[in-house]
Amino acid sequence: MPKLTLSVNGQPRTIDCANATLLVEAIREHLGLTGTHVGCDSSQCGACTVHVDGRSVKSCTMLAVEAEGAAITTIEGLATGNDLHPMQAAFKEHHGLQCGFCTPGMVMSACDLAARNPAPSEGEVRHWLEGNLCRCTGYHNIVKAVRAGAGDMNGGK
Amino acid sequence: MKDFEFHRPASIKHAVALVAGTAGAKYLAGGQSLLPVMKLDLAEPTALVSLARLPGLADIRVDGGTVAIGALCTHDQVARSADVAKAIPALAELASHIGDAQVRNRGTLGGSVAHADPAADYPAAVLGLGATIVTDRGRHPADTYFKGLFETSLADGELVTAVHFPVPKRAAYAKFAHRASKYAVVGVFVAETAAGVRVAITGAGATVFRSAAMEAALTTSMTPGALDGITVPTDDLNADAEASAEYRAHLCVVMAKRAVAALR
Ligand SMILES: Cc1cc2nc3c(=O)[nH]c(=O)nc-3n(C[C@H](O)[C@H](O)[C@H](O)COP(=O)(O)OP(=O)(O)OC[C@H]3O[C@@H](n4cnc5c(N)ncnc54)[C@H](O)[C@@H]3O)c2cc1C
Ligand code: FES
Ligand code: FES
């Protein structure tokens, strides 16, 4: 099987996997990082969102072999020890989650937005999160959390 | 998904030779149309030839009256390009409403134009502006490029390298989006160009098409009201769970009016 070298959460990793392996399968099954979720497996829900070279992508809609040489960040890569990443802390503080299934994807997506736009408006957050579905919260607290988290990431706290 | 060979050539020549020399091989750009189809086993390529390492295909150049966008430019790149926003704001705006952020981070102009999904957004701008599709072996004018459902004038293995969009006097795109995917239930691109008024409609039929009746009406008067009373024949329109053919015909006029009102 082809060998694939990439960086995952700052660590160099090598994976043996078939060409048809999806990035999300490599992350969950080969690397055991199960924080990245599979909600729909049909490119709609965004639960599988990770960063590839800093950009949010649906890892169920990218091949692992396409990530050769890339830097992947998953939800596990955000916190520093016991200290939550500001976006994770904002989700906790603003009740941006209920069952938590969509949360890893929401947080990864939100971090990509915050890196481009330090102070997104409510409308900008909602437009950006079109690709992340939540069956529980009704989105209001997610939007609040993302706006607060973006502010904190960009020096507000 | 069935397994396949995977190639990542570093030159256009090599990429074209790989696809020409391997039965069942396909190009892979952003994968946002191809991978979902492969996951459903609706496409089973024997080999994928990744375009990711091909040089020079991700540039945007504005030269006089033309915006040349490389086939590998992502939707996000076009949406955020200050050059595109200045020359053809309607095109940057269109790109910013394709799918969602993650899809825009991966999906490419070349992939969209090659795939020719009946509900895709870019085809409306390509036909509405009278753009030229540039490939490894020639040029295709928009007017004869879109042939039917997922069908174009590209030959087997022909590689799209860029699309050249002429800068219009004014243009706008209005889309009635599918609520989940954001694909166009109906999307209308209206442009005032050096060669006259052009109206291109996507999402409504098997492929994007122009409306001669709307173009004539808007040539007389470029106002939303000029489209009052125009009806779009339902015979060749799509009907699905999202919208009937009659509803799509109605939306064609409504979206065209909105585009006219938004021209800039
Ligand atoms: C959830 C979701 C929502 C979406 N919503 C929208 C939407 O609202 N509007 C919209 O327009 N699109 C939408 N799309 C589709 C998206 O825009 C795709 O990115 C695009 O249609 C195809 O581009 P790609 O780079 O991903 O191509 P790929 O999927 O890599 O390729 C598609 C096809 O084109 C061929 N191909 C790719 N590049 C070239 C080339 N340079 N030359 C020749 N052949 C080539 C491939 O072989 C393949 O057959 C959506 C997709 C998803 C997953
Ligand atoms: S699991 Fe990838 S988008 Fe739903
Ligand atoms: S919190 Fe349950 S799906 Fe979003």
Short mmCIF file of C-alpha atoms and ligand atoms in Angstrom, two decimals:
data_model
loop_
_atom_site.label_atom_id
_atom_site.label_comp_id
_atom_site.label_asym_id
_atom_site.label_seq_id
_atom_site.Cartn_x
_atom_site.Cartn_y
_atom_site.Cartn_z
CA MET A 1 0.00 0.00 0.00
CA PRO A 2 1.19 3.52 -0.71
CA LYS A 3 2.92 5.30 2.14
CA LEU A 4 1.84 8.79 2.90
CA THR A 5 3.73 11.38 4.92
CA LEU A 6 2.00 14.37 6.41
CA SER A 7 1.98 16.52 9.50
CA VAL A 8 -0.92 16.07 11.90
CA ASN A 9 -1.34 18.56 14.74
CA GLY A 10 2.31 19.48 14.40
CA GLN A 11 3.63 15.90 14.48
CA PRO A 12 5.10 14.16 11.42
CA ARG A 13 3.04 11.03 10.66
CA THR A 14 3.30 8.23 8.12
CA ILE A 15 0.26 6.25 7.03
CA ASP A 16 -0.05 3.13 4.87
CA CYS A 17 -3.38 3.34 3.12
CA ALA A 18 -5.11 2.54 -0.14
CA ASN A 19 -5.51 5.39 -2.64
CA ALA A 20 -9.28 5.23 -2.12
CA THR A 21 -8.91 6.08 1.58
CA LEU A 22 -10.68 9.31 2.51
CA LEU A 23 -8.83 11.80 4.66
CA VAL A 24 -11.40 11.34 7.42
CA GLU A 25 -10.80 7.56 7.41
CA ALA A 26 -7.07 8.13 7.67
CA ILE A 27 -7.60 10.53 10.58
CA ARG A 28 -10.07 8.38 12.52
CA GLU A 29 -9.08 4.83 11.66
CA HIS A 30 -5.38 5.00 10.87
CA LEU A 31 -4.40 7.71 13.34
CA GLY A 32 -7.09 7.04 15.95
CA LEU A 33 -8.08 10.70 16.19
CA THR A 34 -11.82 10.25 16.65
CA GLY A 35 -12.61 13.86 17.54
CA THR A 36 -13.28 14.43 13.84
CA HIS A 37 -16.81 13.13 13.26
CA VAL A 38 -18.65 11.64 10.29
CA GLY A 39 -22.21 12.91 10.22
CA CYS A 40 -23.45 12.38 6.69
CA ASP A 41 -20.51 11.06 4.67
CA SER A 42 -22.09 12.93 1.75
CA SER A 43 -20.34 16.32 1.87
CA GLN A 44 -23.25 18.16 3.47
CA CYS A 45 -22.94 18.38 7.26
CA GLY A 46 -19.41 19.60 7.98
CA ALA A 47 -18.94 17.41 11.09
CA CYS A 48 -15.75 16.12 9.46
CA THR A 49 -14.20 19.58 8.97
CA VAL A 50 -10.43 19.77 9.55
CA HIS A 51 -7.79 22.24 8.41
CA VAL A 52 -5.48 21.38 5.54
CA ASP A 53 -2.67 23.94 5.41
CA GLY A 54 -4.87 26.26 7.44
CA ARG A 55 -8.02 25.98 5.30
CA SER A 56 -11.21 24.30 6.46
CA VAL A 57 -12.16 21.31 4.31
CA LYS A 58 -14.63 18.46 4.60
CA SER A 59 -12.32 15.51 5.24
CA CYS A 60 -14.97 13.08 3.93
CA THR A 61 -14.61 14.81 0.55
CA MET A 62 -10.85 14.70 0.17
CA LEU A 63 -8.55 11.74 -0.40
CA ALA A 64 -5.86 11.02 2.16
CA VAL A 65 -3.30 10.85 -0.67
CA GLU A 66 -4.16 14.44 -1.60
CA ALA A 67 -2.86 15.48 1.83
CA GLU A 68 0.65 14.15 1.12
CA GLY A 69 3.08 16.72 2.53
CA ALA A 70 0.30 18.89 3.96
CA ALA A 71 -0.19 20.15 7.51
CA ILE A 72 -3.45 18.85 8.99
CA THR A 73 -5.03 20.28 12.11
CA THR A 74 -7.86 18.40 13.79
CA ILE A 75 -9.92 19.36 16.84
CA GLU A 76 -7.38 17.50 19.00
CA GLY A 77 -4.72 19.94 17.87
CA LEU A 78 -6.35 23.11 19.21
CA ALA A 79 -6.08 22.96 23.02
CA THR A 80 -2.78 23.43 24.82
CA GLY A 81 -2.70 20.78 27.53
CA ASN A 82 -5.73 21.45 29.70
CA ASP A 83 -6.20 24.96 28.36
CA LEU A 84 -8.98 25.11 25.82
CA HIS A 85 -8.39 27.03 22.61
CA PRO A 86 -10.26 30.40 22.77
CA MET A 87 -12.84 29.17 20.24
CA GLN A 88 -13.47 26.00 22.29
CA ALA A 89 -13.74 28.08 25.46
CA ALA A 90 -16.24 30.41 23.75
CA PHE A 91 -18.43 27.46 22.71
CA LYS A 92 -18.42 26.28 26.33
CA GLU A 93 -19.13 29.70 27.76
CA HIS A 94 -21.92 30.60 25.31
CA HIS A 95 -23.58 27.16 25.29
CA GLY A 96 -22.72 26.69 21.63
CA LEU A 97 -23.35 22.96 21.87
CA GLN A 98 -25.86 20.45 23.13
CA CYS A 99 -25.10 16.87 22.06
CA GLY A 100 -21.71 17.98 20.74
CA PHE A 101 -21.73 15.90 17.57
CA CYS A 102 -21.38 18.86 15.21
CA THR A 103 -19.05 20.77 17.53
CA PRO A 104 -15.60 19.67 16.31
CA GLY A 105 -16.55 20.68 12.76
CA MET A 106 -18.16 23.92 13.92
CA VAL A 107 -15.08 24.89 15.90
CA MET A 108 -12.67 24.08 13.05
CA SER A 109 -14.81 26.00 10.60
CA ALA A 110 -15.11 28.94 12.98
CA CYS A 111 -11.32 29.07 13.47
CA ASP A 112 -10.83 29.38 9.69
CA LEU A 113 -13.29 32.29 9.64
CA ALA A 114 -11.66 33.99 12.63
CA ALA A 115 -8.25 33.75 11.01
CA ARG A 116 -9.56 35.70 8.00
CA ASN A 117 -12.00 38.00 9.72
CA PRO A 118 -11.23 38.99 13.33
CA ALA A 119 -14.64 40.57 13.92
CA PRO A 120 -17.27 38.77 11.84
CA SER A 121 -20.81 40.12 11.91
CA GLU A 122 -23.72 37.85 12.71
CA GLY A 123 -24.52 37.65 9.00
CA GLU A 124 -20.93 36.77 8.11
CA VAL A 125 -20.87 33.98 10.71
CA ARG A 126 -24.13 32.53 9.42
CA HIS A 127 -22.95 32.67 5.79
CA TRP A 128 -19.63 31.05 6.73
CA LEU A 129 -21.29 28.23 8.65
CA GLU A 130 -23.62 27.23 5.76
CA GLY A 131 -21.60 24.02 5.46
CA ASN A 132 -21.95 23.02 9.11
CA LEU A 133 -25.27 21.54 10.20
CA CYS A 134 -26.46 21.27 13.80
CA ARG A 135 -29.53 19.26 14.74
CA CYS A 136 -29.70 20.52 18.33
CA THR A 137 -28.93 24.12 19.07
CA GLY A 138 -30.89 26.19 16.57
CA TYR A 139 -27.60 27.96 15.81
CA HIS A 140 -28.15 31.13 17.88
CA ASN A 141 -25.66 30.25 20.59
CA ILE A 142 -23.20 28.90 18.03
CA VAL A 143 -23.22 32.28 16.30
CA LYS A 144 -22.71 34.04 19.64
CA ALA A 145 -19.86 31.69 20.50
CA VAL A 146 -18.13 32.16 17.15
CA ARG A 147 -18.27 35.94 17.37
CA ALA A 148 -16.92 35.89 20.93
CA GLY A 149 -14.29 33.27 20.06
CA ALA A 150 -13.10 35.24 17.06
CA GLY A 151 -12.67 38.29 19.25
CA ASP A 152 -10.75 36.29 21.88
CA MET A 153 -8.51 34.65 19.25
CA ASN A 154 -7.63 38.04 17.90
CA GLY A 155 -6.50 39.53 21.17
CA GLY A 156 -9.80 40.44 22.79
CA LYS A 157 -8.92 38.40 25.89
CA MET B 1 -15.21 3.33 -3.25
CA LYS B 2 -13.21 1.06 -5.58
CA ASP B 3 -9.45 1.53 -5.40
CA PHE B 4 -7.63 3.29 -8.23
CA GLU B 5 -4.18 4.40 -9.30
CA PHE B 6 -3.21 7.87 -8.15
CA HIS B 7 -0.90 10.17 -10.09
CA ARG B 8 0.32 13.64 -9.28
CA PRO B 9 2.09 14.89 -12.41
CA ALA B 10 4.09 18.12 -12.40
CA SER B 11 3.40 19.21 -15.98
CA ILE B 12 0.31 19.70 -18.12
CA LYS B 13 1.88 17.52 -20.81
CA HIS B 14 2.39 14.64 -18.41
CA ALA B 15 -1.13 14.99 -16.98
CA VAL B 16 -2.71 14.89 -20.44
CA ALA B 17 -0.54 11.90 -21.45
CA LEU B 18 -1.54 10.00 -18.30
CA VAL B 19 -5.25 10.45 -18.93
CA ALA B 20 -4.87 9.69 -22.64
CA GLY B 21 -2.84 6.56 -21.91
CA THR B 22 -4.97 5.01 -19.15
CA ALA B 23 -8.43 3.67 -19.95
CA GLY B 24 -10.90 4.94 -17.35
CA ALA B 25 -8.60 7.65 -15.98
CA LYS B 26 -9.97 10.99 -14.82
CA TYR B 27 -8.55 14.32 -13.73
CA LEU B 28 -9.01 15.26 -10.08
CA ALA B 29 -9.18 18.98 -9.26
CA GLY B 30 -10.96 19.98 -6.04
CA GLY B 31 -12.85 16.69 -5.87
CA GLN B 32 -16.05 18.43 -4.70
CA SER B 33 -18.07 16.95 -7.54
CA LEU B 34 -16.04 13.87 -8.46
CA LEU B 35 -15.50 12.40 -4.97
CA PRO B 36 -19.19 12.52 -3.96
CA VAL B 37 -20.06 10.72 -7.20
CA MET B 38 -17.31 8.13 -6.63
CA LYS B 39 -18.50 7.53 -3.08
CA LEU B 40 -21.89 6.61 -4.52
CA ASP B 41 -20.15 4.30 -7.04
CA LEU B 42 -21.69 6.37 -9.83
CA ALA B 43 -18.17 6.88 -11.21
CA GLU B 44 -15.45 4.26 -10.91
CA PRO B 45 -12.29 5.68 -12.45
CA THR B 46 -9.35 3.30 -12.74
CA ALA B 47 -6.92 6.14 -12.15
CA LEU B 48 -7.07 9.67 -10.84
CA VAL B 49 -4.67 12.24 -12.20
CA SER B 50 -4.39 15.03 -9.64
CA LEU B 51 -4.01 18.52 -11.08
CA ALA B 52 -2.78 19.93 -7.77
CA ARG B 53 0.87 20.19 -8.77
CA LEU B 54 0.43 21.62 -12.25
CA PRO B 55 2.20 24.98 -12.37
CA GLY B 56 0.60 28.23 -13.49
CA LEU B 57 -3.04 27.16 -13.34
CA ALA B 58 -3.99 29.05 -10.19
CA ASP B 59 -3.37 32.61 -11.36
CA ILE B 60 -5.83 35.44 -11.92
CA ARG B 61 -4.80 38.08 -14.47
CA VAL B 62 -6.69 41.17 -15.56
CA ASP B 63 -5.49 42.41 -18.95
CA GLY B 64 -7.31 45.29 -20.52
CA GLY B 65 -10.76 43.97 -21.18
CA THR B 66 -10.28 40.37 -20.04
CA VAL B 67 -10.17 38.60 -16.70
CA ALA B 68 -8.21 35.36 -17.16
CA ILE B 69 -8.74 32.88 -14.33
CA GLY B 70 -6.69 29.69 -14.09
CA ALA B 71 -8.58 26.40 -13.98
CA LEU B 72 -7.22 25.54 -10.54
CA CYS B 73 -8.35 28.78 -8.89
CA THR B 74 -10.65 27.84 -6.05
CA HIS B 75 -14.05 29.43 -5.64
CA ASP B 76 -12.69 31.05 -2.47
CA GLN B 77 -9.78 32.57 -4.38
CA VAL B 78 -12.11 34.10 -6.99
CA ALA B 79 -14.55 35.28 -4.32
CA ARG B 80 -11.78 37.10 -2.45
CA SER B 81 -9.83 38.45 -5.42
CA ALA B 82 -9.73 42.25 -5.34
CA ASP B 83 -8.93 42.21 -9.08
CA VAL B 84 -12.01 40.18 -9.94
CA ALA B 85 -14.19 42.26 -7.60
CA LYS B 86 -13.02 45.42 -9.36
CA ALA B 87 -13.33 44.19 -12.96
CA ILE B 88 -16.41 41.94 -12.73
CA PRO B 89 -18.00 42.28 -9.27
CA ALA B 90 -20.83 39.93 -10.30
CA LEU B 91 -18.32 37.11 -10.83
CA ALA B 92 -16.70 37.49 -7.40
CA GLU B 93 -20.15 37.66 -5.86
CA LEU B 94 -21.26 34.51 -7.71
CA ALA B 95 -18.18 32.62 -6.48
CA SER B 96 -18.83 33.69 -2.89
CA HIS B 97 -22.24 31.99 -2.96
CA ILE B 98 -21.14 28.60 -4.34
CA GLY B 99 -21.88 25.83 -1.84
CA ASP B 100 -20.28 26.61 1.49
CA ALA B 101 -16.91 27.74 2.84
CA GLN B 102 -15.37 24.25 2.82
CA VAL B 103 -16.55 23.58 -0.75
CA ARG B 104 -15.17 26.96 -1.85
CA ASN B 105 -11.81 26.15 -0.25
CA ARG B 106 -11.42 23.05 -2.48
CA GLY B 107 -13.66 23.39 -5.54
CA THR B 108 -12.17 24.94 -8.68
CA LEU B 109 -13.36 26.96 -11.68
CA GLY B 110 -11.96 24.38 -14.12
CA GLY B 111 -13.71 21.51 -12.33
CA SER B 112 -17.02 23.33 -12.36
CA VAL B 113 -16.81 24.21 -16.04
CA ALA B 114 -15.62 20.73 -17.06
CA HIS B 115 -18.25 18.96 -14.96
CA ALA B 116 -21.08 21.14 -16.32
CA ASP B 117 -23.56 20.30 -13.59
CA PRO B 118 -27.00 21.58 -14.65
CA ALA B 119 -27.35 23.41 -11.32
CA ALA B 120 -23.83 24.86 -11.12
CA ASP B 121 -23.31 28.61 -10.86
CA TYR B 122 -20.20 29.29 -12.97
CA PRO B 123 -21.78 28.15 -16.26
CA ALA B 124 -24.21 31.08 -15.96
CA ALA B 125 -21.31 33.55 -15.82
CA VAL B 126 -19.37 31.76 -18.56
CA LEU B 127 -22.32 31.89 -20.95
CA GLY B 128 -23.70 35.21 -19.68
CA LEU B 129 -20.40 36.99 -20.30
CA GLY B 130 -19.58 35.09 -23.50
CA ALA B 131 -16.35 33.77 -21.99
CA THR B 132 -13.78 31.54 -23.68
CA ILE B 133 -12.77 28.18 -22.23
CA VAL B 134 -9.04 27.67 -22.81
CA THR B 135 -7.64 24.12 -22.87
CA ASP B 136 -4.38 22.29 -23.45
CA ARG B 137 -5.27 22.13 -27.16
CA GLY B 138 -7.52 25.03 -28.05
CA ARG B 139 -10.28 27.46 -27.20
CA HIS B 140 -14.01 26.91 -26.85
CA PRO B 141 -16.45 29.84 -27.11
CA ALA B 142 -19.11 29.67 -24.40
CA ASP B 143 -21.94 29.78 -26.95
CA THR B 144 -21.08 26.30 -28.28
CA TYR B 145 -19.45 24.82 -25.17
CA PHE B 146 -22.41 23.65 -23.05
CA LYS B 147 -24.03 20.77 -24.95
CA GLY B 148 -26.40 19.14 -22.48
CA LEU B 149 -26.59 17.35 -19.14
CA PHE B 150 -22.95 17.11 -17.92
CA GLU B 151 -21.97 17.45 -21.59
CA THR B 152 -19.56 19.94 -23.11
CA SER B 153 -17.58 20.37 -26.31
CA LEU B 154 -14.41 19.12 -24.55
CA ALA B 155 -12.85 16.07 -26.19
CA ASP B 156 -11.98 13.03 -24.05
CA GLY B 157 -8.97 13.90 -21.92
CA GLU B 158 -8.97 17.58 -22.91
CA LEU B 159 -7.72 19.66 -20.00
CA VAL B 160 -9.26 23.03 -19.14
CA THR B 161 -6.42 25.40 -18.26
CA ALA B 162 -8.24 28.73 -17.87
CA VAL B 163 -11.39 30.68 -18.57
CA HIS B 164 -11.16 34.13 -20.14
CA PHE B 165 -14.03 36.41 -19.14
CA PRO B 166 -14.54 39.63 -21.13
CA VAL B 167 -15.22 42.56 -18.79
CA PRO B 168 -18.84 43.70 -19.32
CA LYS B 169 -20.21 47.22 -18.91
CA ARG B 170 -22.45 45.94 -16.12
CA ALA B 171 -23.51 42.51 -14.90
CA ALA B 172 -25.29 40.74 -12.05
CA TYR B 173 -26.21 37.22 -10.97
CA ALA B 174 -29.30 36.29 -8.98
CA LYS B 175 -29.81 32.78 -7.67
CA PHE B 176 -32.66 30.97 -5.99
CA ALA B 177 -30.52 28.50 -4.08
CA HIS B 178 -31.34 24.97 -2.98
CA ARG B 179 -31.63 25.34 0.78
CA ALA B 180 -29.21 22.57 1.70
CA SER B 181 -26.60 22.45 -1.05
CA LYS B 182 -26.87 26.04 -2.34
CA TYR B 183 -26.83 24.75 -5.93
CA ALA B 184 -29.02 26.86 -8.21
CA VAL B 185 -32.68 25.83 -8.40
CA VAL B 186 -32.61 28.71 -10.87
CA GLY B 187 -29.80 31.21 -11.36
CA VAL B 188 -29.83 34.04 -13.89
CA PHE B 189 -26.80 36.01 -15.09
CA VAL B 190 -27.55 39.26 -16.89
CA ALA B 191 -24.77 41.20 -18.63
CA GLU B 192 -24.56 44.36 -20.67
CA THR B 193 -21.60 43.59 -22.92
CA ALA B 194 -19.91 45.24 -25.88
CA ALA B 195 -21.74 42.69 -28.04
CA GLY B 196 -25.14 43.44 -26.54
CA VAL B 197 -27.31 42.17 -23.71
CA ARG B 198 -26.85 38.55 -22.65
CA VAL B 199 -29.06 36.54 -20.29
CA ALA B 200 -27.92 33.07 -19.21
CA ILE B 201 -30.04 30.76 -17.07
CA THR B 202 -28.66 27.86 -15.02
CA GLY B 203 -30.45 25.28 -12.85
CA ALA B 204 -33.62 25.40 -14.91
CA GLY B 205 -32.77 23.04 -17.77
CA ALA B 206 -30.41 20.18 -18.65
CA THR B 207 -27.69 22.74 -19.11
CA VAL B 208 -27.28 26.50 -19.00
CA PHE B 209 -29.08 28.37 -21.81
CA ARG B 210 -29.69 31.91 -23.08
CA SER B 211 -33.09 33.54 -23.23
CA ALA B 212 -33.56 35.35 -26.56
CA ALA B 213 -36.91 36.80 -25.40
CA MET B 214 -35.39 38.35 -22.29
CA GLU B 215 -32.38 39.64 -24.20
CA ALA B 216 -34.65 41.37 -26.72
CA ALA B 217 -36.80 42.91 -23.99
CA LEU B 218 -33.78 44.15 -22.04
CA THR B 219 -32.17 45.54 -25.18
CA THR B 220 -35.21 47.78 -25.57
CA SER B 221 -35.22 48.75 -21.91
CA MET B 222 -32.79 47.58 -19.26
CA THR B 223 -35.34 47.61 -16.45
CA PRO B 224 -36.95 44.83 -14.39
CA GLY B 225 -40.33 45.96 -15.74
CA ALA B 226 -39.23 45.18 -19.30
CA LEU B 227 -39.50 41.50 -18.37
CA ASP B 228 -43.17 41.74 -17.37
CA GLY B 229 -45.25 39.34 -19.42
CA ILE B 230 -42.33 37.22 -20.60
CA THR B 231 -42.95 33.52 -20.10
CA VAL B 232 -40.38 30.75 -20.29
CA PRO B 233 -41.62 27.56 -21.99
CA THR B 234 -41.73 24.69 -19.50
CA ASP B 235 -41.17 21.84 -22.01
CA ASP B 236 -37.44 21.45 -21.43
CA LEU B 237 -37.26 22.56 -17.80
CA ASN B 238 -36.22 20.36 -14.88
CA ALA B 239 -38.79 19.11 -12.41
CA ASP B 240 -37.79 17.55 -9.11
CA ALA B 241 -38.65 17.50 -5.41
CA GLU B 242 -37.32 21.03 -5.06
CA ALA B 243 -39.33 22.70 -7.82
CA SER B 244 -41.74 21.85 -10.63
CA ALA B 245 -41.06 22.95 -14.22
CA GLU B 246 -43.77 25.61 -13.87
CA TYR B 247 -42.21 26.98 -10.70
CA ARG B 248 -38.78 27.04 -12.35
CA ALA B 249 -40.22 28.94 -15.34
CA HIS B 250 -41.65 31.50 -12.91
CA LEU B 251 -38.32 31.74 -11.06
CA CYS B 252 -36.44 32.40 -14.31
CA VAL B 253 -38.30 35.70 -14.74
CA VAL B 254 -38.15 36.63 -11.06
CA MET B 255 -34.41 35.97 -10.83
CA ALA B 256 -33.79 37.83 -14.10
CA LYS B 257 -35.63 40.86 -12.70
CA ARG B 258 -33.57 40.71 -9.52
CA ALA B 259 -30.38 40.52 -11.55
CA VAL B 260 -31.40 43.53 -13.66
CA ALA B 261 -32.16 45.49 -10.49
CA ALA B 262 -28.72 44.59 -9.14
CA LEU B 263 -26.66 45.41 -12.25
CA ARG B 264 -23.35 47.13 -11.58
C1 LIG C 1 -22.00 20.29 -0.54
C2 LIG C 1 -21.69 20.84 -1.90
C3 LIG C 1 -22.37 21.97 -2.34
C4 LIG C 1 -22.10 22.51 -3.60
N1 LIG C 1 -22.80 23.62 -3.99
C5 LIG C 1 -22.53 24.15 -5.20
C6 LIG C 1 -23.21 25.35 -5.61
O1 LIG C 1 -24.00 25.95 -4.89
N2 LIG C 1 -22.95 25.83 -6.85
C7 LIG C 1 -22.04 25.23 -7.68
O2 LIG C 1 -21.81 25.72 -8.78
N3 LIG C 1 -21.37 24.12 -7.32
C8 LIG C 1 -21.59 23.57 -6.09
N4 LIG C 1 -20.90 22.45 -5.71
C9 LIG C 1 -19.93 21.85 -6.65
C10 LIG C 1 -18.57 22.50 -6.52
O3 LIG C 1 -18.60 23.83 -6.95
C11 LIG C 1 -17.47 21.73 -7.29
O4 LIG C 1 -16.28 22.15 -6.73
C12 LIG C 1 -17.34 21.97 -8.77
O5 LIG C 1 -18.55 21.78 -9.43
C13 LIG C 1 -16.32 21.00 -9.37
O6 LIG C 1 -15.03 21.48 -9.17
P1 LIG C 1 -13.89 20.56 -8.55
O7 LIG C 1 -12.63 21.33 -8.67
O8 LIG C 1 -14.28 20.13 -7.20
O9 LIG C 1 -13.85 19.36 -9.59
P2 LIG C 1 -13.67 17.78 -9.40
O10 LIG C 1 -14.73 17.25 -8.53
O11 LIG C 1 -12.27 17.47 -9.05
O12 LIG C 1 -13.92 17.33 -10.92
C14 LIG C 1 -15.20 17.37 -11.52
C15 LIG C 1 -15.10 16.80 -12.94
O13 LIG C 1 -14.38 17.67 -13.78
C16 LIG C 1 -13.20 17.05 -14.29
N5 LIG C 1 -12.16 18.08 -14.24
C17 LIG C 1 -11.75 18.76 -13.13
N6 LIG C 1 -10.87 19.73 -13.48
C18 LIG C 1 -10.71 19.65 -14.84
C19 LIG C 1 -9.94 20.39 -15.78
N7 LIG C 1 -9.15 21.42 -15.40
N8 LIG C 1 -10.02 20.04 -17.10
C20 LIG C 1 -10.81 19.02 -17.49
N9 LIG C 1 -11.57 18.28 -16.64
C21 LIG C 1 -11.52 18.60 -15.33
C22 LIG C 1 -12.94 15.85 -13.41
O14 LIG C 1 -12.30 14.81 -14.11
C23 LIG C 1 -14.37 15.47 -13.01
O15 LIG C 1 -14.96 14.70 -14.01
C24 LIG C 1 -21.14 21.89 -4.45
C25 LIG C 1 -20.44 20.77 -4.00
C26 LIG C 1 -20.70 20.24 -2.73
C27 LIG C 1 -19.93 19.04 -2.27
S1 FES C 2 -19.35 13.79 7.19
FE1 FES C 2 -18.26 15.08 5.85
S2 FES C 2 -19.71 16.60 5.40
FE2 FES C 2 -20.87 15.25 6.65
S1 FES C 3 -25.01 20.12 19.23
FE1 FES C 3 -26.00 18.34 18.56
S2 FES C 3 -25.73 18.47 16.42
FE2 FES C 3 -25.01 20.36 17.07
#
